Short mmCIF file of C-alpha atoms in Angstrom, two decimals:
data_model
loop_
_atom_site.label_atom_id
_atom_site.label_comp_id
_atom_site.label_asym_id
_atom_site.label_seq_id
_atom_site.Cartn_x
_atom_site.Cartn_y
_atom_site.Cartn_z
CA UNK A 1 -103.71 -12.75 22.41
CA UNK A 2 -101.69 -13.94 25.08
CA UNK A 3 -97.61 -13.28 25.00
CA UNK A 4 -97.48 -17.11 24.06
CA UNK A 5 -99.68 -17.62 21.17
CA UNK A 6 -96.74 -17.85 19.00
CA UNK A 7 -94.93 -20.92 19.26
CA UNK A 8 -93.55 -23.82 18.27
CA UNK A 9 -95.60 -27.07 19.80
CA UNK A 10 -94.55 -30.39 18.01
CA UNK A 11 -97.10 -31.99 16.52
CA UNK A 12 -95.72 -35.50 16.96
CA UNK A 13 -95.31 -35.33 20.27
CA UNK A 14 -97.16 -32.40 21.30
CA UNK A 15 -94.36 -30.65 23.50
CA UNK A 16 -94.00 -26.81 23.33
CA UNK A 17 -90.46 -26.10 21.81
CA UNK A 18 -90.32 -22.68 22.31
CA UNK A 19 -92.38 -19.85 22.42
CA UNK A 20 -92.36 -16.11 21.14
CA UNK A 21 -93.51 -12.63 22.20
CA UNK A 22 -96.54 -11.29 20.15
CA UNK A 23 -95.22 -8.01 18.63
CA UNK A 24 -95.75 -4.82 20.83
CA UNK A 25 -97.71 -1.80 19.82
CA UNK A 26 -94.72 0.31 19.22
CA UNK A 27 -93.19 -3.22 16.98
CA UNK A 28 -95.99 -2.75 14.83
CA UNK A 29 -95.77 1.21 13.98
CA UNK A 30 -92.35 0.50 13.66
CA UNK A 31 -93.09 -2.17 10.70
CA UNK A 32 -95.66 0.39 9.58
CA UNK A 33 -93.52 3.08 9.33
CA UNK A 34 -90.28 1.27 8.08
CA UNK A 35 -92.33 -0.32 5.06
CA UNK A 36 -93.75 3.13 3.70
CA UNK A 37 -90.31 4.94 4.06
CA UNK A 38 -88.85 1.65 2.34
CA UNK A 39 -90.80 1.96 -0.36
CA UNK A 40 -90.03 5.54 -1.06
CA UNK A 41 -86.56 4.47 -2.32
CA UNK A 42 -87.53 0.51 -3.16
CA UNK A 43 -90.32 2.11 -6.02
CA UNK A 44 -87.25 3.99 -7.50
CA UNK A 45 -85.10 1.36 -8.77
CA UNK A 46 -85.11 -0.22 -11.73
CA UNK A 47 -86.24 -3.47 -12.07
CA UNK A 48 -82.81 -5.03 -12.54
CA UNK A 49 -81.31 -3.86 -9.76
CA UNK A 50 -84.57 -5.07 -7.50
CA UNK A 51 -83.54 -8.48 -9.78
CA UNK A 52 -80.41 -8.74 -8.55
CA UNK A 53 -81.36 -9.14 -4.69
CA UNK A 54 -84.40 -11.28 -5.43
CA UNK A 55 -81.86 -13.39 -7.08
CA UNK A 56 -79.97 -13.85 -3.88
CA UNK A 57 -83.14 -14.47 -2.05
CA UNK A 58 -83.69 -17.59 -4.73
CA UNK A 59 -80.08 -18.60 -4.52
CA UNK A 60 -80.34 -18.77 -0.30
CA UNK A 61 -83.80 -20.80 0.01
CA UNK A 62 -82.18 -22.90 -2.23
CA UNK A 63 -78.99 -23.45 -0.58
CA UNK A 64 -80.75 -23.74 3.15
CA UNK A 65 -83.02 -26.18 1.85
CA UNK A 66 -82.26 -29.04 4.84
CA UNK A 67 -82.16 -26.03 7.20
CA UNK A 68 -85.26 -25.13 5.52
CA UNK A 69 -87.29 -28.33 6.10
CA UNK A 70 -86.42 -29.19 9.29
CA UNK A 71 -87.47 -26.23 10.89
CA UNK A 72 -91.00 -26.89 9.32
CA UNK A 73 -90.81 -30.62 9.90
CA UNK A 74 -90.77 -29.56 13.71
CA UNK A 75 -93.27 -26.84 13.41
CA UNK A 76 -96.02 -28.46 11.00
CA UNK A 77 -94.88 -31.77 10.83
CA UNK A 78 -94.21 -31.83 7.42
CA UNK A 79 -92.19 -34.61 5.84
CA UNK A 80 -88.39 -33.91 5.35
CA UNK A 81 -88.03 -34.07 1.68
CA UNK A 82 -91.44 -32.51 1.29
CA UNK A 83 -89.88 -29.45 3.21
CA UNK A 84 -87.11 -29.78 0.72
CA UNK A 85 -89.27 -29.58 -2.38
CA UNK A 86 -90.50 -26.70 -0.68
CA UNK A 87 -88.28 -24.47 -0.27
CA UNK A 88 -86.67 -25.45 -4.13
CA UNK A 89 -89.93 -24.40 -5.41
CA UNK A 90 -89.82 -21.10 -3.31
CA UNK A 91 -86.53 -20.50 -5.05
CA UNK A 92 -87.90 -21.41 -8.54
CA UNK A 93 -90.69 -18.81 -7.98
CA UNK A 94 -88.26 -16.19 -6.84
CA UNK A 95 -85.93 -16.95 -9.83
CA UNK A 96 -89.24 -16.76 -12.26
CA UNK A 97 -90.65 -13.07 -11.10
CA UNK A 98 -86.38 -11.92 -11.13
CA UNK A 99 -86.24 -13.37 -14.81
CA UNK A 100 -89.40 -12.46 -16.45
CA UNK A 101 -90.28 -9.25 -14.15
CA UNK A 102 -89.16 -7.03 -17.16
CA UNK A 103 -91.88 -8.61 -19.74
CA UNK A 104 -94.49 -9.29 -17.21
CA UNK A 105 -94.32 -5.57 -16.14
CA UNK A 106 -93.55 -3.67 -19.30
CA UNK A 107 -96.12 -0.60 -20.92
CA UNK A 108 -98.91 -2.21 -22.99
CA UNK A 109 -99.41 0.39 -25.70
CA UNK A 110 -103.57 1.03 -26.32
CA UNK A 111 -104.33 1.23 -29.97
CA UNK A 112 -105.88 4.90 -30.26
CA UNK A 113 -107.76 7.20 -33.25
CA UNK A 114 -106.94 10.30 -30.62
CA UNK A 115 -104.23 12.43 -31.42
CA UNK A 116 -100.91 11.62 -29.42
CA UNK A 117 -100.60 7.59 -27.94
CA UNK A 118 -101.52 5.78 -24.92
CA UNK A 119 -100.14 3.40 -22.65
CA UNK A 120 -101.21 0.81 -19.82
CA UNK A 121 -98.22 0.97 -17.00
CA UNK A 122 -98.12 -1.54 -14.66
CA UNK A 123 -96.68 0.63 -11.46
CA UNK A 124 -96.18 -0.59 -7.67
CA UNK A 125 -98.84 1.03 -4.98
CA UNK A 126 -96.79 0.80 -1.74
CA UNK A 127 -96.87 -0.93 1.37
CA UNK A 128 -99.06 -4.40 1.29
CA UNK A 129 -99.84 -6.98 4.13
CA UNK A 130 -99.50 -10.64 3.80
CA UNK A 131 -101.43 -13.08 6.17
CA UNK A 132 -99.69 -16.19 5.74
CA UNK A 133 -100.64 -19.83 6.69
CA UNK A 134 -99.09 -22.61 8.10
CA UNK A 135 -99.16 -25.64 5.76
CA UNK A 136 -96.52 -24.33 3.53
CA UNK A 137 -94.41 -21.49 5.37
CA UNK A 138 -92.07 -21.09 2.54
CA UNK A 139 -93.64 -21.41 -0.41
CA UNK A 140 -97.00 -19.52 0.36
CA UNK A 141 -94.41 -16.30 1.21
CA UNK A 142 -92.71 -16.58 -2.01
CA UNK A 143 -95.99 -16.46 -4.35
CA UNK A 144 -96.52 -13.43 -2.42
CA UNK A 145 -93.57 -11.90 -2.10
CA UNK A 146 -91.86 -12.37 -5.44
CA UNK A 147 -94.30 -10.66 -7.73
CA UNK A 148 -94.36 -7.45 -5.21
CA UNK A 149 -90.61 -7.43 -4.77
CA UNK A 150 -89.80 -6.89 -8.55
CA UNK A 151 -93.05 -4.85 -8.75
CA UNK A 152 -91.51 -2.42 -6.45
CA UNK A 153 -94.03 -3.02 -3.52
CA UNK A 154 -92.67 -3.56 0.36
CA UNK A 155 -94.66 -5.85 2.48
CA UNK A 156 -95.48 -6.62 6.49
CA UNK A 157 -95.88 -10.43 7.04
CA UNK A 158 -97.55 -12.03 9.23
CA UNK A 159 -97.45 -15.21 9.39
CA UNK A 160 -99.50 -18.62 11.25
CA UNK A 161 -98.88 -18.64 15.05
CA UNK A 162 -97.62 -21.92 14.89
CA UNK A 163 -94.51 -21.18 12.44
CA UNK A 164 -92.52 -18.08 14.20
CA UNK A 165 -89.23 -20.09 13.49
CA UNK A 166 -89.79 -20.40 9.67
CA UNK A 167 -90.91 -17.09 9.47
CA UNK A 168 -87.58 -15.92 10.97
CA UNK A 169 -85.55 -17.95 8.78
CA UNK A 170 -87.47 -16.14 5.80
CA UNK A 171 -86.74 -13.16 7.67
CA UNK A 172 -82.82 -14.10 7.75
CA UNK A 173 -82.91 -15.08 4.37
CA UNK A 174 -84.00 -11.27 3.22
CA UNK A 175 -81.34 -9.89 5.11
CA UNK A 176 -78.73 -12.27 3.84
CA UNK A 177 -79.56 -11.54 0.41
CA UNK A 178 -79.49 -7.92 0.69
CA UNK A 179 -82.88 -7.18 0.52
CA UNK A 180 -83.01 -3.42 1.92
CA UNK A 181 -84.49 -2.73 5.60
CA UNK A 182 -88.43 -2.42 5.70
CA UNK A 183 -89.12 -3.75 2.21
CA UNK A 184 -89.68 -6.87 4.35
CA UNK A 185 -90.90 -6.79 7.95
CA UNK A 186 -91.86 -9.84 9.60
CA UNK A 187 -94.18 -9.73 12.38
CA UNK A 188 -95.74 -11.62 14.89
CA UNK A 189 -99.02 -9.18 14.62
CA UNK A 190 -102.47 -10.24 17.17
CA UNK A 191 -105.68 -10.06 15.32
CA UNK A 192 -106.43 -6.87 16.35
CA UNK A 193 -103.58 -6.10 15.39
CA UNK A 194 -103.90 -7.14 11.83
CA UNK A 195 -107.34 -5.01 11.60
CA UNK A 196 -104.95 -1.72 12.52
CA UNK A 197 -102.71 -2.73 9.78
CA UNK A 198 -104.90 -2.91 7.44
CA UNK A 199 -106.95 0.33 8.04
CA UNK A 200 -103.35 2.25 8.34
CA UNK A 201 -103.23 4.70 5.27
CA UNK A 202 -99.48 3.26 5.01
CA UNK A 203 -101.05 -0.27 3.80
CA UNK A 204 -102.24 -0.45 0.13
CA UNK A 205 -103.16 -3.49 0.30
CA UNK A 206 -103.42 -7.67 1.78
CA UNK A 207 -103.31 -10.53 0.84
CA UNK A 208 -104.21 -13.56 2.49
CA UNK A 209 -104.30 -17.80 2.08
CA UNK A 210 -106.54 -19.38 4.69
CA UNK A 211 -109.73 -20.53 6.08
CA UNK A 212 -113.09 -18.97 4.85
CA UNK A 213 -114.27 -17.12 8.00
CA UNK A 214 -110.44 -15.46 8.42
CA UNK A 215 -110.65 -14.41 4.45
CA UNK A 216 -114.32 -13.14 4.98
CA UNK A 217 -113.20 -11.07 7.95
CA UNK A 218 -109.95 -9.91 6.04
CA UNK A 219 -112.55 -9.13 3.13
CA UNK A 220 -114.77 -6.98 5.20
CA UNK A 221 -111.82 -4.74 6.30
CA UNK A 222 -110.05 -4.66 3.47
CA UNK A 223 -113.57 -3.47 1.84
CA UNK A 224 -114.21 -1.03 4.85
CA UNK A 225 -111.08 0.57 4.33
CA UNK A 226 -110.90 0.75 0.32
CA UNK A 227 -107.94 -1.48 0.25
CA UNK A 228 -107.27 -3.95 -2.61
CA UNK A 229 -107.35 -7.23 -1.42
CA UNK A 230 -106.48 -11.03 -2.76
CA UNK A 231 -108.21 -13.91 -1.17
CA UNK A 232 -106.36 -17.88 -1.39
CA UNK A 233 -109.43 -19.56 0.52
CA UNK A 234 -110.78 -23.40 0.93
CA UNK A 235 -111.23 -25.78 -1.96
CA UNK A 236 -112.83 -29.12 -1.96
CA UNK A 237 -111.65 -30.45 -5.40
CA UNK A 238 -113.07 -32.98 -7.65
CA UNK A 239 -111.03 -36.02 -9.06
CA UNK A 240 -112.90 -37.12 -11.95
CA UNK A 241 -111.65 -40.92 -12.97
CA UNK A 242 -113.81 -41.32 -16.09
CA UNK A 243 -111.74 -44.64 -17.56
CA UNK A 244 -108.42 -46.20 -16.86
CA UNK A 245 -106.41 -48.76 -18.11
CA UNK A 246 -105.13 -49.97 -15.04
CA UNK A 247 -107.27 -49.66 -11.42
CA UNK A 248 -105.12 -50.14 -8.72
CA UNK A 249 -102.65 -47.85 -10.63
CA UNK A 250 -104.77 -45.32 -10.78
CA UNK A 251 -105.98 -45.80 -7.21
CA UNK A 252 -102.30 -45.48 -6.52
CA UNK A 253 -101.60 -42.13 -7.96
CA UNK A 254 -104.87 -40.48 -6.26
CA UNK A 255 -103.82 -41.70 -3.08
CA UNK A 256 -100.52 -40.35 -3.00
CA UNK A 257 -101.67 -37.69 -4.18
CA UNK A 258 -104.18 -37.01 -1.54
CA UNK A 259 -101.68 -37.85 0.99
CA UNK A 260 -99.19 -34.77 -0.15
CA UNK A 261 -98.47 -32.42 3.22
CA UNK A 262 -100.40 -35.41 5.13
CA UNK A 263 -103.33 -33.97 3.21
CA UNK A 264 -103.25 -30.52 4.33
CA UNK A 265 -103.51 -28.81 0.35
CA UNK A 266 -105.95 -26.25 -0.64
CA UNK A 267 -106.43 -27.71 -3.80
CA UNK A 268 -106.19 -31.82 -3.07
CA UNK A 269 -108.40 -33.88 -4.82
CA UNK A 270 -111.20 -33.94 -2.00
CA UNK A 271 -113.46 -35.74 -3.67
CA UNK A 272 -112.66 -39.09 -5.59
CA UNK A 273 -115.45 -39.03 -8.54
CA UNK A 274 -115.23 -42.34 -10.01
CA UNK A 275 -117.01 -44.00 -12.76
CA UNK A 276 -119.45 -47.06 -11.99
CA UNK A 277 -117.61 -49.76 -13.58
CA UNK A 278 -114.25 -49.42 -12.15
CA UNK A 279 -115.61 -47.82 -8.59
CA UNK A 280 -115.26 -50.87 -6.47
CA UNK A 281 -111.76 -52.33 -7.40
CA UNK A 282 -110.74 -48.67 -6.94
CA UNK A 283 -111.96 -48.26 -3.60
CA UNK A 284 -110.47 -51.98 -2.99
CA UNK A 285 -107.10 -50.69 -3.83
CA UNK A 286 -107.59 -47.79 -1.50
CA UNK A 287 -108.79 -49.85 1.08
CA UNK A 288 -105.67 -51.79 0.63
CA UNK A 289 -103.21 -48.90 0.25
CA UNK A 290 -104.94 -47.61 3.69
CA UNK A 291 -104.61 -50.32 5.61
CA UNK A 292 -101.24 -50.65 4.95
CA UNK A 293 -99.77 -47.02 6.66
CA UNK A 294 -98.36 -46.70 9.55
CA UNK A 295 -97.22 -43.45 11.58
CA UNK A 296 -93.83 -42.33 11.03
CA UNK A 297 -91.34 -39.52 11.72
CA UNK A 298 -90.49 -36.85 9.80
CA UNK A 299 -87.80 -38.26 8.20
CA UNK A 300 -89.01 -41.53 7.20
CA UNK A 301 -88.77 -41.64 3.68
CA UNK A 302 -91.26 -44.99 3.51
CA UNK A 303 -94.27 -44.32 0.68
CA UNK A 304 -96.48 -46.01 3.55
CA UNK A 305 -95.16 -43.91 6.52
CA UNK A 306 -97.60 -41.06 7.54
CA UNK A 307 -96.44 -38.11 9.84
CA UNK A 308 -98.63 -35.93 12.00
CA UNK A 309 -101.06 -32.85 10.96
CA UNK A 310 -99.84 -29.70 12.01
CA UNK A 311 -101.79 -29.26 15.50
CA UNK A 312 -103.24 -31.27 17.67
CA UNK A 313 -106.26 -28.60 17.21
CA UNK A 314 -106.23 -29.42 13.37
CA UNK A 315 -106.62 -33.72 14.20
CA UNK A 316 -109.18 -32.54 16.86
CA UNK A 317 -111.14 -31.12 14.40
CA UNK A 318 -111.02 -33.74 11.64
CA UNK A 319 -111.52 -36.51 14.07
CA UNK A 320 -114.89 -34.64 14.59
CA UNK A 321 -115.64 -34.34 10.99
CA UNK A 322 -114.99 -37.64 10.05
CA UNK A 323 -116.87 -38.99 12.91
CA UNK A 324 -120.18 -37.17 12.26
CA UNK A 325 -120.06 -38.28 8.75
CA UNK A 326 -120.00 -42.01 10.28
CA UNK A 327 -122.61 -41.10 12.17
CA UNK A 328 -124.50 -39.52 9.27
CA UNK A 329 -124.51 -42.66 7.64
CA UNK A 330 -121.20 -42.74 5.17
CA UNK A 331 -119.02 -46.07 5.27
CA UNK A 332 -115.44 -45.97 6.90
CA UNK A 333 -114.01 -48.79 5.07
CA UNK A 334 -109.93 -47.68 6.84
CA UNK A 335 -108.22 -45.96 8.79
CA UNK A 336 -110.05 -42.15 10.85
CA UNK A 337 -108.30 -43.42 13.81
CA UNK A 338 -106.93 -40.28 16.57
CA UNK A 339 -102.98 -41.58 17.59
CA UNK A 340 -101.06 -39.63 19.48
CA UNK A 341 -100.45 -36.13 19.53
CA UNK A 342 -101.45 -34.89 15.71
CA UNK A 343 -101.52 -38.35 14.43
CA UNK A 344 -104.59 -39.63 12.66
CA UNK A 345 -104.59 -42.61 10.39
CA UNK A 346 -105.33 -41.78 7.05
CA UNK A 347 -108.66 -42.76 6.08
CA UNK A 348 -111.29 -43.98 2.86
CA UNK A 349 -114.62 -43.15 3.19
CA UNK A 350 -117.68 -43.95 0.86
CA UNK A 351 -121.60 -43.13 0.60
CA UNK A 352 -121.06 -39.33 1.50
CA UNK A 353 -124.71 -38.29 0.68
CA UNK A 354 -126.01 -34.19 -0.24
CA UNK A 355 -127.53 -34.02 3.12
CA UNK A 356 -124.49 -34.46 5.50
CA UNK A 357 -121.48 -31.97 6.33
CA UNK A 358 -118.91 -33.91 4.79
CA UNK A 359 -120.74 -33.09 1.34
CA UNK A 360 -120.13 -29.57 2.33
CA UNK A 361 -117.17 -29.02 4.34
CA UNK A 362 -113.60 -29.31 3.35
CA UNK A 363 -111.76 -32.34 4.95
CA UNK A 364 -108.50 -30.79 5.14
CA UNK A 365 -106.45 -33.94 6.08
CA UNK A 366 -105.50 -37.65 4.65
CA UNK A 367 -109.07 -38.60 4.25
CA UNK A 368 -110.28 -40.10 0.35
CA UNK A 369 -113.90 -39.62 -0.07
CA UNK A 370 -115.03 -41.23 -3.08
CA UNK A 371 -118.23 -41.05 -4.99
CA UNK A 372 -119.48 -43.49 -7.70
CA UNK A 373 -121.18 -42.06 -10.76
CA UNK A 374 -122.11 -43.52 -13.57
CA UNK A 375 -122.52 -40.42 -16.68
CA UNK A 376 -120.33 -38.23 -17.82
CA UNK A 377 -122.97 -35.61 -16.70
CA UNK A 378 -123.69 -36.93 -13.57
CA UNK A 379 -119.80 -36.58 -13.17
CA UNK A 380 -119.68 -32.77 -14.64
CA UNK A 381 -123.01 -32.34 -11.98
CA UNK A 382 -121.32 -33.62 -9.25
CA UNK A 383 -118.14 -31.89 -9.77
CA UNK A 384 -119.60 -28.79 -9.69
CA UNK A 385 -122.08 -29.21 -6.79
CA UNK A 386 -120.04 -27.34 -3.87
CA UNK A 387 -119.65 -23.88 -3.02
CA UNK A 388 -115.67 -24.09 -3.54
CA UNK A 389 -113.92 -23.54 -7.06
CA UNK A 390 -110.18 -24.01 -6.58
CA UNK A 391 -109.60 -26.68 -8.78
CA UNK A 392 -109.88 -29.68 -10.30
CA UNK A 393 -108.88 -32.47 -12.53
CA UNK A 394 -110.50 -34.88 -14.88
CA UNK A 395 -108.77 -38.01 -16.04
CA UNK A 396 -109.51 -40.67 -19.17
CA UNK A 397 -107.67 -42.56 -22.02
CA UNK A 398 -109.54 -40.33 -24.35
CA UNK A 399 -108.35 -36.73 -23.84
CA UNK A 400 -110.86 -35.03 -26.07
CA UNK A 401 -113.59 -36.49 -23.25
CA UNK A 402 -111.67 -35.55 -20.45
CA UNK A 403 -111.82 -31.97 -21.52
CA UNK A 404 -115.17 -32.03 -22.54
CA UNK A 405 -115.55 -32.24 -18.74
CA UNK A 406 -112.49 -30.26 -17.54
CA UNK A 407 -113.52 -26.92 -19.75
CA UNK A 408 -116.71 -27.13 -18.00
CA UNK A 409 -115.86 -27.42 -14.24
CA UNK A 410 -116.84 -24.17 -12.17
CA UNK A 411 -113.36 -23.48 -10.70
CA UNK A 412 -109.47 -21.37 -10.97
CA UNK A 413 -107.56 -24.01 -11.75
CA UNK A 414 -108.84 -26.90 -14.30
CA UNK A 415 -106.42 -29.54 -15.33
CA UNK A 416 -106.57 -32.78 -18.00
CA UNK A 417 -104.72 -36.58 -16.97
CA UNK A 418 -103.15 -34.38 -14.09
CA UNK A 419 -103.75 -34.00 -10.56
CA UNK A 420 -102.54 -30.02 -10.97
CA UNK A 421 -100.21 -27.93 -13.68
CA UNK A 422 -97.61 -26.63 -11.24
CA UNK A 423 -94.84 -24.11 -11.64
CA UNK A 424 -94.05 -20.48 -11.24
CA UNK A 425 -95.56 -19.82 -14.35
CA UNK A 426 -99.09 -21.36 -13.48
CA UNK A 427 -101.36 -18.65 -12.11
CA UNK A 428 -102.91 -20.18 -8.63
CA UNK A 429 -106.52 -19.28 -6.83
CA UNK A 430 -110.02 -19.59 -7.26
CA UNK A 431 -113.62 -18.54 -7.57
CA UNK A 432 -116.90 -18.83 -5.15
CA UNK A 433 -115.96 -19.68 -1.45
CA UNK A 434 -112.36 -20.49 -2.83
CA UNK A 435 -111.76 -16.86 -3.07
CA UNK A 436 -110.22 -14.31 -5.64
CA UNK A 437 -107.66 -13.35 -7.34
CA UNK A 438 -104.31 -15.26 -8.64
CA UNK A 439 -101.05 -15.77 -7.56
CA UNK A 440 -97.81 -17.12 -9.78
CA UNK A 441 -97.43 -16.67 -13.55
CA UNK A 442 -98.42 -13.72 -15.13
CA UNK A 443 -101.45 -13.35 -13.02
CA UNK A 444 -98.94 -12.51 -10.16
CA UNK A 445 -97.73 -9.59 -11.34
CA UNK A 446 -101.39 -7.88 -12.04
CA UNK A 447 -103.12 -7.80 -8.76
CA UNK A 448 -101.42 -5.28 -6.16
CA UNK A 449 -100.52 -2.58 -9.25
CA UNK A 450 -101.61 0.39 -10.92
CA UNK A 451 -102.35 -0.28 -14.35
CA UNK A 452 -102.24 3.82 -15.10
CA UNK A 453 -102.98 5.15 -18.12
CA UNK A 454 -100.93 7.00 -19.88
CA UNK A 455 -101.58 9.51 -23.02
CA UNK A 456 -98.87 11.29 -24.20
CA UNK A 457 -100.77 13.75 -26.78
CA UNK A 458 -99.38 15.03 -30.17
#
């Protein structure tokens, strides 16, 4: 990697802010070395006292919030008041792990006929590597690094190339709070880097959210070195509309939902499975709702405003995609238009057929493809017929049918009349191409720890 390769380029205009030194050789060891003396001392105290600084770190996201978002509004192009839910829900999540640490963590006794009893701890392992991405720079450090904070863990991040500044403010934030030196160590790590991190003997363990080929690669070292790893990968979720009182409301709701981040969500709902007889006015009503955006600024607060994706790289490559699916024979019916810099108009698209990409690939961007079905099986069929399983959602006026689908769909996360059950407490990740693993909830708690036995005998 080149000095450069971390920096700030705005996506709306495509201007390089500022740019950043990739971390030196001797920057790395020193991370290395600083997060395995760390957690030497971080291991030994209790888990109230680690409470009381993670509670800091929750109190500061949440009072930086506008500092927060506009940093990431520059860097990503995320929406203002997105950036702002952001960074509240990164201090819910550290609040959550500070308050329910204790529970989540506490000695499961094993009923026993030997002699003496026995006991499931939940202990820390030591230094652990987080490889971060860019479409939520706050709150995809905080799923990782609350859980191992009040576990007793110390962690080297490294986050996207294109948000050094956010990962600096996270940085500032630890320090602020009190969070002791090297239980947190930001760097701005090459690739080849990263693969000497993880095969260090000081690393127990990584974690990372991301494309497919960067978590198979991640895999294969972590798995070449014997190191625990926890995989956030692609998802190309299904929407399931079985019945609806009202269309164009419904149409509503899935578009804005699609359009959250500009579209840029692991676990959006990709793929718009609708049934037969209310298919067309739906995709009428997205037509309409299409049709009807224009590009905006970060801080426009307009429901039909649009701001940029995060790169021009990232419009690049779903210009591409949506083009070849044209070509492959689907139906643009709006929007899939390149603007300037990052902007591309977001788009509906229809007849998306088993034997084209599109079926296949993740569209990660504000494009709706919608399918029409016309069974509850061929729904369920559908639903399941990619190789991602993040999640999904099923919606109808009769629950008991909707979950009849929804307890059947091949993925992490399945969800009833809701696009997704979010909050700290909802465990987050996936199976098949999606990944493995959880993050958040209980889940988060039980990945990077040793769950040692022990038998106290009588």
């Amino acid at each position: 990697m080149s000095s450069s390769s971390y920096r700030v380029q705005n996506p709306a205009t495509g201007e390089v802010v500022e740019e950043f030194n990739s971390a030196s050789s001797a920057e790395v060891e020193s991370a290395l070395d600083k997060a395995h003396n760390a957690y030497q001392s971080w291991r030994k105290m209790s888990t109230a006292e680690r409470g009381e600084i993670v509670y800091r770190v929750a109190a500061l996201f949440a009072e930086r919030k506008q500092e927060l978002a506009e940093i990431i509004s520059e860097e990503m192009g995320k929406p203002v008041s997105e950036g702002i839910e952001e960074a509240e829900f990164s201090a819910e999540i550290f609040q959550y792990f500070a308050d329910n640490a204790e529970e989540l963590s506490a000695d499961q006794e094993i009923p026993t006929n030997a002699s003496g009893r026995a006991f499931i701890e939940r202990r820390p392992i030591g230094a652990l590597l987080g490889i971060m991405p860019w479409n939520f720079p706050y709150y995809q450090v905080a799923r990782f690094a609350a859980p191992n904070f009040m576990l007793g863990n110390t962690i080297i991040l490294k986050h996207a190339e294109i948000c050094p500044r956010s990962a600096l403010a996270i940085q500032k934030i630890m320090h602020d709070a009190g969070v002791p030196e090297g239980v947190y160590n930001n760097v701005f790590a090459s690739h080849d880097q990263v693969a000497d991190i993880i095969a260090d003997p000081r690393v127990q363990g990584v974690s990372l959210t991301g494309s497919e080929r960067a978590g198979a690669a991640v895999a294969a070292l972590a798995g070449q070195h014997l190191k625990k790893a926890v995989l956030e990968l692609g998802g190309s979720d299904p929407y399931v509309i079985l019945d609806t009182a009202d269309v164009k409301a419904a149409a509503k709701e899935a578009w804005e939902t699609r359009l959250i981040n500009t579209g840029q969500v692991c676990n959006a709902n990709k793929r718009m499975i609708v049934m037969d007889d209310i298919y067309d006015e739906f995709v009428e009503e997205l037509k309409a709702l299409a049709e009807n955006m224009y590009p905006g600024g970060p801080a426009d607060e307009n429901e039909n405003s649009y701001t940029p994706l995060s790169s021009l790289a990232a419009a690049e490559r779903l210009d591409k995609q949506v083009k070849q699916a044209v070509k492959d024979g689907a139906t643009l019916h709006a929007g899939g238009e390149r603007g300037e810099a990052a902007y591309f108009s977001p788009a509906v698209i229809t007849d998306v057929t088993s034997d084209m990409a599109a079926y296949r690939e993740e569209l990660f961007g504000p494009v709706a493809v919608v399918y029409r079905v016309s069974s509850d099986e061929e729904a369920l069929a559908l639903a399941n017929d990619t190789e991602f399983g993040l999640g999904g959602a099923v919606f109808s006026r009769d629950e008991d049918r909707a979950q009849k689908i929804a307890q059947q769909l091949d993925v992490g996360m399945s969800n009833v009349n809701t696009f997704a059950g979010e909050g700290a407490e909802f465990p987050f990740g996936g199976v098949k191409r999606s990944g493995f693993g959880r993050e958040l909830g209980p889940l988060g708690m039980d990945e990077f720890v040793n769950k040692r036995m022990y038998f106290v005998a009588k």
